[in-house]
Structure formats: C-alpha cells, structure tokens
mmCIF file of C-alpha atoms and ligand atoms in Angstrom:
data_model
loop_
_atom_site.group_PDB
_atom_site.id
_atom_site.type_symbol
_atom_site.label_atom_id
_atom_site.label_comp_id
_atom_site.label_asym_id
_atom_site.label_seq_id
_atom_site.Cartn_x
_atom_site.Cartn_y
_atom_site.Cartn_z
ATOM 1 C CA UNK M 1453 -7.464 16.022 12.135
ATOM 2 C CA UNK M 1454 -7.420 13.650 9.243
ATOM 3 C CA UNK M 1455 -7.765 10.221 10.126
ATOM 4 C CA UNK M 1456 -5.112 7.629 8.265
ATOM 5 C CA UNK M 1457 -6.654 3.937 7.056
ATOM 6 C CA UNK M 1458 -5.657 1.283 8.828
ATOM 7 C CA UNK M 1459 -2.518 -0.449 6.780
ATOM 8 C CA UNK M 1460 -0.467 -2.896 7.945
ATOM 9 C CA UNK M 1461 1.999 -5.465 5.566
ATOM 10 C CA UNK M 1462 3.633 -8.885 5.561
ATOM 11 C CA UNK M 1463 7.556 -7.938 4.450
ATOM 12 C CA UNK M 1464 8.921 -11.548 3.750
ATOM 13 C CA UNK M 1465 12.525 -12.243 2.520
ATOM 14 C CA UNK M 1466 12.926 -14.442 -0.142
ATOM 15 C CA UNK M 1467 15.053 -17.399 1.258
ATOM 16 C CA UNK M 1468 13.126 -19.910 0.747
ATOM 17 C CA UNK M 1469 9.653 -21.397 1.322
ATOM 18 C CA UNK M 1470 6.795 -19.725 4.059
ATOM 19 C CA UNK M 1471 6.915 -22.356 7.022
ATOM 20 C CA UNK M 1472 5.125 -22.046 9.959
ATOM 21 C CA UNK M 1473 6.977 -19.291 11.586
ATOM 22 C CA UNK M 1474 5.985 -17.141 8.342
ATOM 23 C CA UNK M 1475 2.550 -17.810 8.225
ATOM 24 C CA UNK M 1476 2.050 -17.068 11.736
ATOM 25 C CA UNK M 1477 3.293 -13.751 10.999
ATOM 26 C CA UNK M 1478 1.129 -13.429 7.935
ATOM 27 C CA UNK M 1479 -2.387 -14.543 9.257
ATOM 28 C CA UNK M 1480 -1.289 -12.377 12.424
ATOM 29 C CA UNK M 1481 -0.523 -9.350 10.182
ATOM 30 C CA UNK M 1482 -3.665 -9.956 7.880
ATOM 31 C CA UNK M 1483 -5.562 -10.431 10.756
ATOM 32 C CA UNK M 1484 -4.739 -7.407 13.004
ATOM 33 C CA UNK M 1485 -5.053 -5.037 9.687
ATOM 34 C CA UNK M 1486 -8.830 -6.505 8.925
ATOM 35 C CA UNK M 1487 -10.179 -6.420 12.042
ATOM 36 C CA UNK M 1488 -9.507 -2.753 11.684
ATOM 37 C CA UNK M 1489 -11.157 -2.203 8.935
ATOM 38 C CA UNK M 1490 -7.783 -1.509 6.785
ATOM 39 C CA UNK M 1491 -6.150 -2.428 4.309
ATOM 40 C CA UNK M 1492 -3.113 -5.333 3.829
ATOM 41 C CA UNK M 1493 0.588 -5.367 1.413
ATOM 42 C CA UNK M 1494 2.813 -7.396 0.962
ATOM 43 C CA UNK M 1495 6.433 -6.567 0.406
ATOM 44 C CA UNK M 1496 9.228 -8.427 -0.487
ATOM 45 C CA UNK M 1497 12.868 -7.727 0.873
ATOM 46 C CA UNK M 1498 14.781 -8.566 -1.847
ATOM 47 C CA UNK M 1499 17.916 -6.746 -0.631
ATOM 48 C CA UNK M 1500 20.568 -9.441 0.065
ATOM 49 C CA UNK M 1501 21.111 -11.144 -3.431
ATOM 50 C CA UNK M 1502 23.712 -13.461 -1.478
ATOM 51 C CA UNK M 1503 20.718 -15.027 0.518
ATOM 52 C CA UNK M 1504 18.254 -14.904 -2.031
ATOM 53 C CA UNK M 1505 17.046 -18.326 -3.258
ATOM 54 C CA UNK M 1506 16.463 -18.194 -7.282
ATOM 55 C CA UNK M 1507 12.108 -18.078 -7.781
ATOM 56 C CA UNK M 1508 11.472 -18.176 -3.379
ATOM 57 C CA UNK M 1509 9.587 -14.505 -4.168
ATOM 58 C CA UNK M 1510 7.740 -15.927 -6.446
ATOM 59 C CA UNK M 1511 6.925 -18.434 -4.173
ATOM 60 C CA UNK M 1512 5.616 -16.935 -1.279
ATOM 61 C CA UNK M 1513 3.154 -15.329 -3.251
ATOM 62 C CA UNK M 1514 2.071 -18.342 -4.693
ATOM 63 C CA UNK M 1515 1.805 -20.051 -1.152
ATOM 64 C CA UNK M 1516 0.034 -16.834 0.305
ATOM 65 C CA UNK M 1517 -2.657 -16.985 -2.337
ATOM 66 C CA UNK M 1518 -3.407 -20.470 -1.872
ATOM 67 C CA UNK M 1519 -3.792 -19.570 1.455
ATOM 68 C CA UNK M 1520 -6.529 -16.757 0.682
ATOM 69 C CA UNK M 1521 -3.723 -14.013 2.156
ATOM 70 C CA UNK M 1522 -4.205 -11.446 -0.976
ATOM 71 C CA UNK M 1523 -2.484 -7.885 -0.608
ATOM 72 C CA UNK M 1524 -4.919 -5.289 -1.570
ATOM 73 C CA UNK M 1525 -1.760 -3.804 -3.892
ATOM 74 C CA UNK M 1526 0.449 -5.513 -6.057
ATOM 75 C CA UNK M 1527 3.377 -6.587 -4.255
ATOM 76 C CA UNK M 1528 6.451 -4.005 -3.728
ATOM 77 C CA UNK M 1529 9.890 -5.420 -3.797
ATOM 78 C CA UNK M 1530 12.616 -3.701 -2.222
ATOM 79 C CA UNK M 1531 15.461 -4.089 -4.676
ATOM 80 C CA UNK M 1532 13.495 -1.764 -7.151
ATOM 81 C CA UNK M 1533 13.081 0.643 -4.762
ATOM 82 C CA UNK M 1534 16.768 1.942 -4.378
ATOM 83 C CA UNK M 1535 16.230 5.700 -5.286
ATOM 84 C CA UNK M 1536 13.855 5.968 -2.003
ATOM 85 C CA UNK M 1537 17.074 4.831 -0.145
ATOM 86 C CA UNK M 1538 19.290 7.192 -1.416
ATOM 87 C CA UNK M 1539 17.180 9.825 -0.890
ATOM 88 C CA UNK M 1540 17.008 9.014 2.076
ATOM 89 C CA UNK M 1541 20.348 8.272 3.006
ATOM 90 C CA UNK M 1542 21.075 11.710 1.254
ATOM 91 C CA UNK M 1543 18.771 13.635 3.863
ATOM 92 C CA UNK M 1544 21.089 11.761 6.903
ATOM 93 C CA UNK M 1545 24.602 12.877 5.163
ATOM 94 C CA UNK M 1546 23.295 16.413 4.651
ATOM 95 C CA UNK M 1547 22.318 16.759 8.226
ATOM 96 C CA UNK M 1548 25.240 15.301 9.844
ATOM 97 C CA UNK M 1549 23.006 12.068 11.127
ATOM 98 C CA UNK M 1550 25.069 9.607 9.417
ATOM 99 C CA UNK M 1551 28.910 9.412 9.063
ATOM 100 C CA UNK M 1552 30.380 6.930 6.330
ATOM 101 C CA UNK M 1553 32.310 4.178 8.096
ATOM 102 C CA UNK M 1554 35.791 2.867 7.270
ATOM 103 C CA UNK M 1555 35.827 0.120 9.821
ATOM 104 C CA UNK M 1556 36.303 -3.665 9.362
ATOM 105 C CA UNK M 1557 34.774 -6.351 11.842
ATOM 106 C CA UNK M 1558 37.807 -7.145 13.093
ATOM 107 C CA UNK M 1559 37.896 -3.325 14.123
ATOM 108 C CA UNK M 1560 34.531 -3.748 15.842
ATOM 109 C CA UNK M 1561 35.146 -6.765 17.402
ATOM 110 C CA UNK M 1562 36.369 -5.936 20.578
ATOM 111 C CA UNK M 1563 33.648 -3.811 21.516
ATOM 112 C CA UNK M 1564 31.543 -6.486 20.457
ATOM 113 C CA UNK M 1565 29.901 -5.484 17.085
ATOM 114 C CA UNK M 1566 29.164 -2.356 18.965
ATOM 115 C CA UNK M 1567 30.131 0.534 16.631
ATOM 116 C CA UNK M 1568 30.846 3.961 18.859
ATOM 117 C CA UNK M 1569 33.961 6.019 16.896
ATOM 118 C CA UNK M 1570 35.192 4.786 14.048
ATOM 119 C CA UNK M 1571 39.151 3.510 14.307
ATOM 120 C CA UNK M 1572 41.051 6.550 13.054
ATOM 121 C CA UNK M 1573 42.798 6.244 9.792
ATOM 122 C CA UNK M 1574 41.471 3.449 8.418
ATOM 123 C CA UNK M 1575 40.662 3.703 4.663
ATOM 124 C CA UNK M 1576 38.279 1.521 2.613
ATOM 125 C CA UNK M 1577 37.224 1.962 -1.037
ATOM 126 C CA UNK M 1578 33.780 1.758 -0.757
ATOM 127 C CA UNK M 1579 33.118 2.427 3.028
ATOM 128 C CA UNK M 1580 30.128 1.590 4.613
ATOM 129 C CA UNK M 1581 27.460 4.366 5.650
ATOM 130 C CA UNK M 1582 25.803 4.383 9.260
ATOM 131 C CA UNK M 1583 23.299 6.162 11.705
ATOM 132 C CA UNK M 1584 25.260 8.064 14.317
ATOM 133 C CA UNK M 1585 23.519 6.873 17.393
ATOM 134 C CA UNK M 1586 23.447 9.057 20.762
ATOM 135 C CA UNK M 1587 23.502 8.082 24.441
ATOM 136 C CA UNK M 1588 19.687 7.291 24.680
ATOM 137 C CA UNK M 1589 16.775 5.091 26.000
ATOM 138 C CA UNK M 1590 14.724 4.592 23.442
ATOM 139 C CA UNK M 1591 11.275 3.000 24.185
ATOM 140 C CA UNK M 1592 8.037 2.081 22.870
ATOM 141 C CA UNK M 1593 4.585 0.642 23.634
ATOM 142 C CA UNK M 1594 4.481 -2.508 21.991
ATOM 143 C CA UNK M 1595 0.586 -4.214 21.664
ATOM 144 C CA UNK M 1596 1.476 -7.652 22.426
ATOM 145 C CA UNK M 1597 4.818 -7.569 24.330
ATOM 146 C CA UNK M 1598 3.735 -4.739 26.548
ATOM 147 C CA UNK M 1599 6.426 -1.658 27.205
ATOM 148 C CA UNK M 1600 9.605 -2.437 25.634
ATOM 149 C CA UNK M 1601 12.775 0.015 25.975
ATOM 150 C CA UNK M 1602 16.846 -0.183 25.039
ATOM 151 C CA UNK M 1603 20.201 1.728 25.715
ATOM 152 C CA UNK M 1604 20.409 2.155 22.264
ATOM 153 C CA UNK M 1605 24.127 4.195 22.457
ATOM 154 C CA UNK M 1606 25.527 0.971 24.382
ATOM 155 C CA UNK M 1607 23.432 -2.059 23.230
ATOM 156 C CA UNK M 1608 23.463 -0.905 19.878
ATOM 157 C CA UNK M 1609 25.535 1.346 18.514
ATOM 158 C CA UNK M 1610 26.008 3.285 15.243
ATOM 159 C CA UNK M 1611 23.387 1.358 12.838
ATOM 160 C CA UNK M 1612 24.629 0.302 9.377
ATOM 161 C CA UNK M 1613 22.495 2.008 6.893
ATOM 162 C CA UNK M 1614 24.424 0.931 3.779
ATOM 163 C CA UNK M 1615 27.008 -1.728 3.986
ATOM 164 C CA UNK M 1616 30.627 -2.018 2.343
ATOM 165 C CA UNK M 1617 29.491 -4.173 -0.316
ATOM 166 C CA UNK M 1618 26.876 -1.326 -1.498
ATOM 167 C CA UNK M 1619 23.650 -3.093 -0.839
ATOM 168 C CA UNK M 1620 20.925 -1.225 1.241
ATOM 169 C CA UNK M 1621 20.586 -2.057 5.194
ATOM 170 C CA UNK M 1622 17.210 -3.479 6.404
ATOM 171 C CA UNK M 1623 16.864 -1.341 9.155
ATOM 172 C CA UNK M 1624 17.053 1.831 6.352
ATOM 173 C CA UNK M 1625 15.148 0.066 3.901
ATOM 174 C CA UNK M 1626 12.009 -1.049 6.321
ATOM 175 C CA UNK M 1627 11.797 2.530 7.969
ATOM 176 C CA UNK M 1628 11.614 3.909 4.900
ATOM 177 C CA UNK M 1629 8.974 1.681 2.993
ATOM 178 C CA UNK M 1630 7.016 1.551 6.364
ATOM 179 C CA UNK M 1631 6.996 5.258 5.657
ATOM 180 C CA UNK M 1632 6.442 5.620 2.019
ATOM 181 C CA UNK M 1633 3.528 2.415 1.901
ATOM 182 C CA UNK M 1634 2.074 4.676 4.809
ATOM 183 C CA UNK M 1635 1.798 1.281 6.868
ATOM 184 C CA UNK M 1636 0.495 2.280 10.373
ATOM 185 C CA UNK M 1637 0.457 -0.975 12.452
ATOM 186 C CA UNK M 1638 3.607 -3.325 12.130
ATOM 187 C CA UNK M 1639 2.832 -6.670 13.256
ATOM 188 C CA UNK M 1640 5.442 -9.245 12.720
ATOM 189 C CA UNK M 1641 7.693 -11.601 14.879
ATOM 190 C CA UNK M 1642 9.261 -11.239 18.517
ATOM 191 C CA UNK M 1643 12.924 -11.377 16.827
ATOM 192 C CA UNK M 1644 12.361 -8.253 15.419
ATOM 193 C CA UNK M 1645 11.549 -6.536 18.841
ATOM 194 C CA UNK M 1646 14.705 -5.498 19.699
ATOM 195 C CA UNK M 1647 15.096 -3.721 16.029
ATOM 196 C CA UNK M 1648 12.387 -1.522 17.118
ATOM 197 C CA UNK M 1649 14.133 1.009 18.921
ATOM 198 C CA UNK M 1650 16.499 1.730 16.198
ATOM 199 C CA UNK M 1651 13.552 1.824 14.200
ATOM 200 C CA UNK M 1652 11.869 4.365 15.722
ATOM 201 C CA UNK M 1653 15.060 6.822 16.007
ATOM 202 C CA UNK M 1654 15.519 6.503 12.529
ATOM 203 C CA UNK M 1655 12.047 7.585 11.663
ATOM 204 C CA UNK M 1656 12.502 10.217 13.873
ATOM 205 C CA UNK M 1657 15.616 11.713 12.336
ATOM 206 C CA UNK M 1658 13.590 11.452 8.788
ATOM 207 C CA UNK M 1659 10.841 13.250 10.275
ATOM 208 C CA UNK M 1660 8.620 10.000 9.322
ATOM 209 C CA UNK M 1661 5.623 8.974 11.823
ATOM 210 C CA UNK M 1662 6.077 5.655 13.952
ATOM 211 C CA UNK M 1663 3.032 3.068 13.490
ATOM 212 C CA UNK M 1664 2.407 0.855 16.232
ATOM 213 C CA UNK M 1665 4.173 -2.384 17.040
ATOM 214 C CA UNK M 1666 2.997 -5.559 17.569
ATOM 215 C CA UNK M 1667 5.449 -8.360 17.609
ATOM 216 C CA UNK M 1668 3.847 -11.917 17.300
ATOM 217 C CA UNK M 1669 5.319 -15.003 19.731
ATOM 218 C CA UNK M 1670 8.187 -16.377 18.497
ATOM 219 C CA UNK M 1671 7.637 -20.350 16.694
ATOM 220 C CA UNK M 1672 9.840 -22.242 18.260
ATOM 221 C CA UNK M 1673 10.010 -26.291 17.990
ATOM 222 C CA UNK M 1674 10.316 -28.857 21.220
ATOM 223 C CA UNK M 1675 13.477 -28.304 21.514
ATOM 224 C CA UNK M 1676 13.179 -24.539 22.009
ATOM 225 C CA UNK M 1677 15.054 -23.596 18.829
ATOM 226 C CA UNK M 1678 14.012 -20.984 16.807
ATOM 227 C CA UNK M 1679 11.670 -21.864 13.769
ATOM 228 C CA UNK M 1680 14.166 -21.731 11.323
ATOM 229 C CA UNK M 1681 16.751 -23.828 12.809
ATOM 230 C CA UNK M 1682 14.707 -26.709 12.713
ATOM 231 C CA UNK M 1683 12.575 -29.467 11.685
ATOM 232 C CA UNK M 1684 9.296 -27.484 11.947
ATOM 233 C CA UNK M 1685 10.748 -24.836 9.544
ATOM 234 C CA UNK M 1686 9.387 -27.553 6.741
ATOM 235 C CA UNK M 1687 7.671 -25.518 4.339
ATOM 236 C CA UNK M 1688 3.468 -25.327 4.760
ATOM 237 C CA UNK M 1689 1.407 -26.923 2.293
ATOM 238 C CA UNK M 1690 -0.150 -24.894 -0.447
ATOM 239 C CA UNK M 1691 -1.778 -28.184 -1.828
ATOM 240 C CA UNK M 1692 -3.502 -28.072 1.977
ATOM 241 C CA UNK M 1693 -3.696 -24.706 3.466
ATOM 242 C CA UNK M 1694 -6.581 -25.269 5.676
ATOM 243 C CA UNK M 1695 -4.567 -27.134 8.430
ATOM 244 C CA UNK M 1696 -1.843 -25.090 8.702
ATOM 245 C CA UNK M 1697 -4.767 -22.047 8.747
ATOM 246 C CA UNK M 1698 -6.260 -23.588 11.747
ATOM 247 C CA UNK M 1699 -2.498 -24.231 13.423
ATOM 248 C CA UNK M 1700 -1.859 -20.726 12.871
ATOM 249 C CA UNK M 1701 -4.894 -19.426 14.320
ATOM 250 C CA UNK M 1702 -4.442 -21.865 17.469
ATOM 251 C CA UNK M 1703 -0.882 -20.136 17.724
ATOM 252 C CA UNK M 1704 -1.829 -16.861 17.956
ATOM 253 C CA UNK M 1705 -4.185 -17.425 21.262
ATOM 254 C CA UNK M 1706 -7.646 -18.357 19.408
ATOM 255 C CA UNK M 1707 -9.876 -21.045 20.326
ATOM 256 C CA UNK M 1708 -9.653 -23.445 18.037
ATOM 257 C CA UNK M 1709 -13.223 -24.022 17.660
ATOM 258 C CA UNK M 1710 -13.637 -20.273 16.925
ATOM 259 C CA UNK M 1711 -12.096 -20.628 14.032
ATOM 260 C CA UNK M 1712 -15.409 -20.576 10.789
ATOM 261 C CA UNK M 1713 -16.262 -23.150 8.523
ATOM 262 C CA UNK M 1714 -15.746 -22.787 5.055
ATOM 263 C CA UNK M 1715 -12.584 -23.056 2.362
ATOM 264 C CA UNK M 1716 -9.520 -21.255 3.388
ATOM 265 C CA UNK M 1717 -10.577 -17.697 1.564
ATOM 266 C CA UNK M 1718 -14.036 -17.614 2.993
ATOM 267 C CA UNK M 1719 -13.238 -19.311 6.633
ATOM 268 C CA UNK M 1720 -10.543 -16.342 6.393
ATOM 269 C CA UNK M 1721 -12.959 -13.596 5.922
ATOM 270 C CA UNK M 1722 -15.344 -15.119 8.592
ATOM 271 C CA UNK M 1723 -12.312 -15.339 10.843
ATOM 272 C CA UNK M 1724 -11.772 -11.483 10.786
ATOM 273 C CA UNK M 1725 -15.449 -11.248 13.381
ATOM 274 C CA UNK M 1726 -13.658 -14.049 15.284
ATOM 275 C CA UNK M 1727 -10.544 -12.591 15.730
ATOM 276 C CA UNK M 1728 -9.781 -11.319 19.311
ATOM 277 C CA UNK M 1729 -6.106 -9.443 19.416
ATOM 278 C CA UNK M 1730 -6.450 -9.091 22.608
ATOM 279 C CA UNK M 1731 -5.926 -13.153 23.173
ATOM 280 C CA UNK M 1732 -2.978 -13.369 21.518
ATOM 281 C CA UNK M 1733 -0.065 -14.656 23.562
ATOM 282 C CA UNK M 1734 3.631 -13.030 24.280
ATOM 283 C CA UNK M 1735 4.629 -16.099 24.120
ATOM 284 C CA UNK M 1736 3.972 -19.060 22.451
ATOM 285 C CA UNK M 1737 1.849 -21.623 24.735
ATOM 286 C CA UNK M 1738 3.364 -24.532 23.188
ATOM 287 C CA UNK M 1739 5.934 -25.724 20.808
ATOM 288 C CA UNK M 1740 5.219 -26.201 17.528
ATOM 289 C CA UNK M 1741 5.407 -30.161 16.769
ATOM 290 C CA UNK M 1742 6.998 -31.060 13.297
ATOM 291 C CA UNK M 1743 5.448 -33.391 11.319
HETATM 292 N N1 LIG K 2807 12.025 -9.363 6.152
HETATM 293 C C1 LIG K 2807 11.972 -9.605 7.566
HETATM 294 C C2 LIG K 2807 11.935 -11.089 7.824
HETATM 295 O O1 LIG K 2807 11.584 -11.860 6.935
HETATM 296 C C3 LIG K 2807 10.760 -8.988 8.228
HETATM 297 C C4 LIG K 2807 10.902 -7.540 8.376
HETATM 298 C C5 LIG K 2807 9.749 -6.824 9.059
HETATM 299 O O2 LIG K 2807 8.625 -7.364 9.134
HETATM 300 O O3 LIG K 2807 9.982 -5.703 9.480
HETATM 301 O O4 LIG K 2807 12.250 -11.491 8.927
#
C-alpha cells in the first residue's frame, strides 16, 4: 500500500475581496493540511466571467500572502484548465452517464429546479450537458459535521455539468481538480455540505478517489445572515493581518490564548503544534461582530 501526502487546498472565486468568511476557510484549510504533515494549494475558480470582478484573483493572493497563507505550488486557475473538463465530460457522454439537456428554467420550474426527464421536444442550440442522477442515498462521513446523507434522485436531480452558455459547472470542475491536484482532505465552508453528495457520485462515475470532508461553521453576522450578505463581509485587512488571524483562530474553536506570539508568518507556523481539529465547532459559537 502506498501511502498519499497529505494535500488539502483553498479554491476561492474571484468576486471580490477575502472577508472573514474566506479566511476562516483558509486558516481552517491551511491549518487541517499542516497539522498533517502535508502539503497546501490554492486554486482559483475562475469559471463564471459574469461574476468575476476585474484584478479580485489577483487579490486574494495578495491578501493571503500578507497573511503568511503561501501555497506550496503556484496557484492553478480553473479557466485554463478547460481540456481536463472535456475530457472529462467526454468519459460521461461515452458511457451514457450524462445526457445533453434541452431544457429551459421555466421547464424546470415546476418541479422546482429539480431536473428528472428532460421535456420532450424541446430544442436549444447549444444545450446544456448534465449528470444523469439515479434514485439514491448518497452519504458521507464528514469530520466536523458528523454523518451527513441526501436523496440525491429527489433533492437533487440531474446535475449540470456544462451549462447553455458553454462555461464549465463547478460541481464538474471541483471533482475534477480535487482529482487531478490529488487533494485528499477538503476542508471548506458548511454551504458547501450539501454539494457533497453530488460530489462524491461524480467521482465515483470517473473512477476518481473521494478525500475526506470537512466543512468549517458557517460566518454568519448578528443578524444570522450569511457572511456575504452583510456588513461583516467587509474585506480583512492586509495592512493588519494579525487581528483578523487571531479572530479566525477564535472562530474555529481555539483558545484564544493558544494562539503563539510572533508576526503573522511565524505565529502561523507555531500555530500548526497548537492547533486542535478536534475543537473546532459545527457551528459557529457566536456571530461575527462587524466593525
Ligand atoms: N469556489 C468556492 C467558493 O468560493 C469553493 C469551492 C470549494 O471549496 O469546493 O465558495
């Protein structure tokens, strides 16, 4: 039996600024793939040119290496990486594991979004390509958030694996980076729980192994919204890193005096000793104040 090396990655879209929520999931990532002794990327999911803010990519990076967050590679971005797609889109077709799909939203909308048949005789130009999905429960063993399972032929439905407009799906393009960057340990945030599942069937119809999951608390500001909603979604400080390092670390679960002395790349590396994963929350124990 060969044993892999630890790998895990930060996969930010570029959108705009890291806030809080983003950091949290990039300490938590860097973090969890130290502590085992492995190794840490970062990707950027370039994928969506419509929500894609002009020089955000650029940065992140920026941001993370004020923050003493360096990927041990130089960072992959996703829209150069098309030909992996189509490969592996190519693989589905040939099998019969993806059908292309000639149906609008206004087709899908009374089964809410959920995408079982396709309408017959609808015709579109360029029509959009999806993962058939069967009648399954699909679950998985998640680090933080404990056993997590879904009824992914009724809560989810055929997955879009390229869209109408031609660009690449995430849910494609993550499973098959994951794969190819051979990233075992996933840790990022609770909203991406429920893509997990899907996840995981996909790799499995590639033949590509699953890493394990770990899906961080969710930021979320007084008033319960999610981090990027509101006020707390300001972006962190790159002039300042070190309290926004220490809010991070509070967030995911560790005593605040635990975290080491030091400027933000050496209190970092200290940290790594420090780090307990086992503290880290499901949820968050408080909201994240702005401000
Ligand atoms: N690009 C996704 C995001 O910014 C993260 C994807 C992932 O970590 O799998 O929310």
């Amino acid at each position: 039996m060969t044993s892999q090396r630890p790998r895990g990655r930060f996969a930010p879209s570029p959108t705009g600024p890291l806030h809080f929520g983003s950091l949290v999931a990039a300490l938590g990532s860097w973090l969890f793939a130290r502590a085992a002794g492995g190794d840490w990327l970062v990707r950027i999911e370039d994928l969506d040119p419509p929500r894609e803010v002009p020089g955000a990519a650029a940065g992140q990076l920026a941001t993370l290496a004020a923050f003493g967050l360096l990927p041990d590679e130089p960072p992959a971005f996703q829209s150069t990486r098309g030909a992996l797609y189509a490969q592996a889109l190519a693989t589905l077709l040939a099998r019969g594991d993806a059908l292309e799909c000639h149906c609008s939203r206004t087709d899908l909308a009374a089964a809410g979004g959920i995408h079982r048949a396709c309408v017959p005789g609808r015709r579109r130009r360029t029509p959009a390509v999806r993962l058939r999905v069967p009648d399954v429960r699909l679950g998985f063993d998640d680090r933080i958030q404990g056993h997590y399972e879904q009824d992914l032929g009724r809560d989810v439905g055929d997955v879009v694996l390229r869209r109408a407009d031609g660009c690449w799906a995430y849910q494609l393009a993550v499973v098959v980076d994951d794969a190819a960057q051979g990233i075992t340990d996933v840790v990022r945030g609770a909203d991406l729980l429920d893509s997990t599942p899907r996840q995981i069937l996909l790799q499995q119809r590639l033949g590509l192994p699953t890493p394990a999951y770990a899906h961080l608390p969710l930021v979320r500001d007084a008033e319960g919204r999610k981090l990027g909603k509101s006020l707390a979604a300001l972006p962190v400080d790159a002039a300042d890193p070190l309290p926004a390092l220490r809010a991070a670390w509070a967030f995911l679960g560790q005593p605040p005096s635990a975290w080491p002395e030091g400027a933000p790349g050496l209190a970092l590396v200290r940290a790594v000793a420090a780090f307990d994963a086992r503290r880290v929350p499901r949820e968050a124990n408080a909201p994240v104040q702005p401000g």
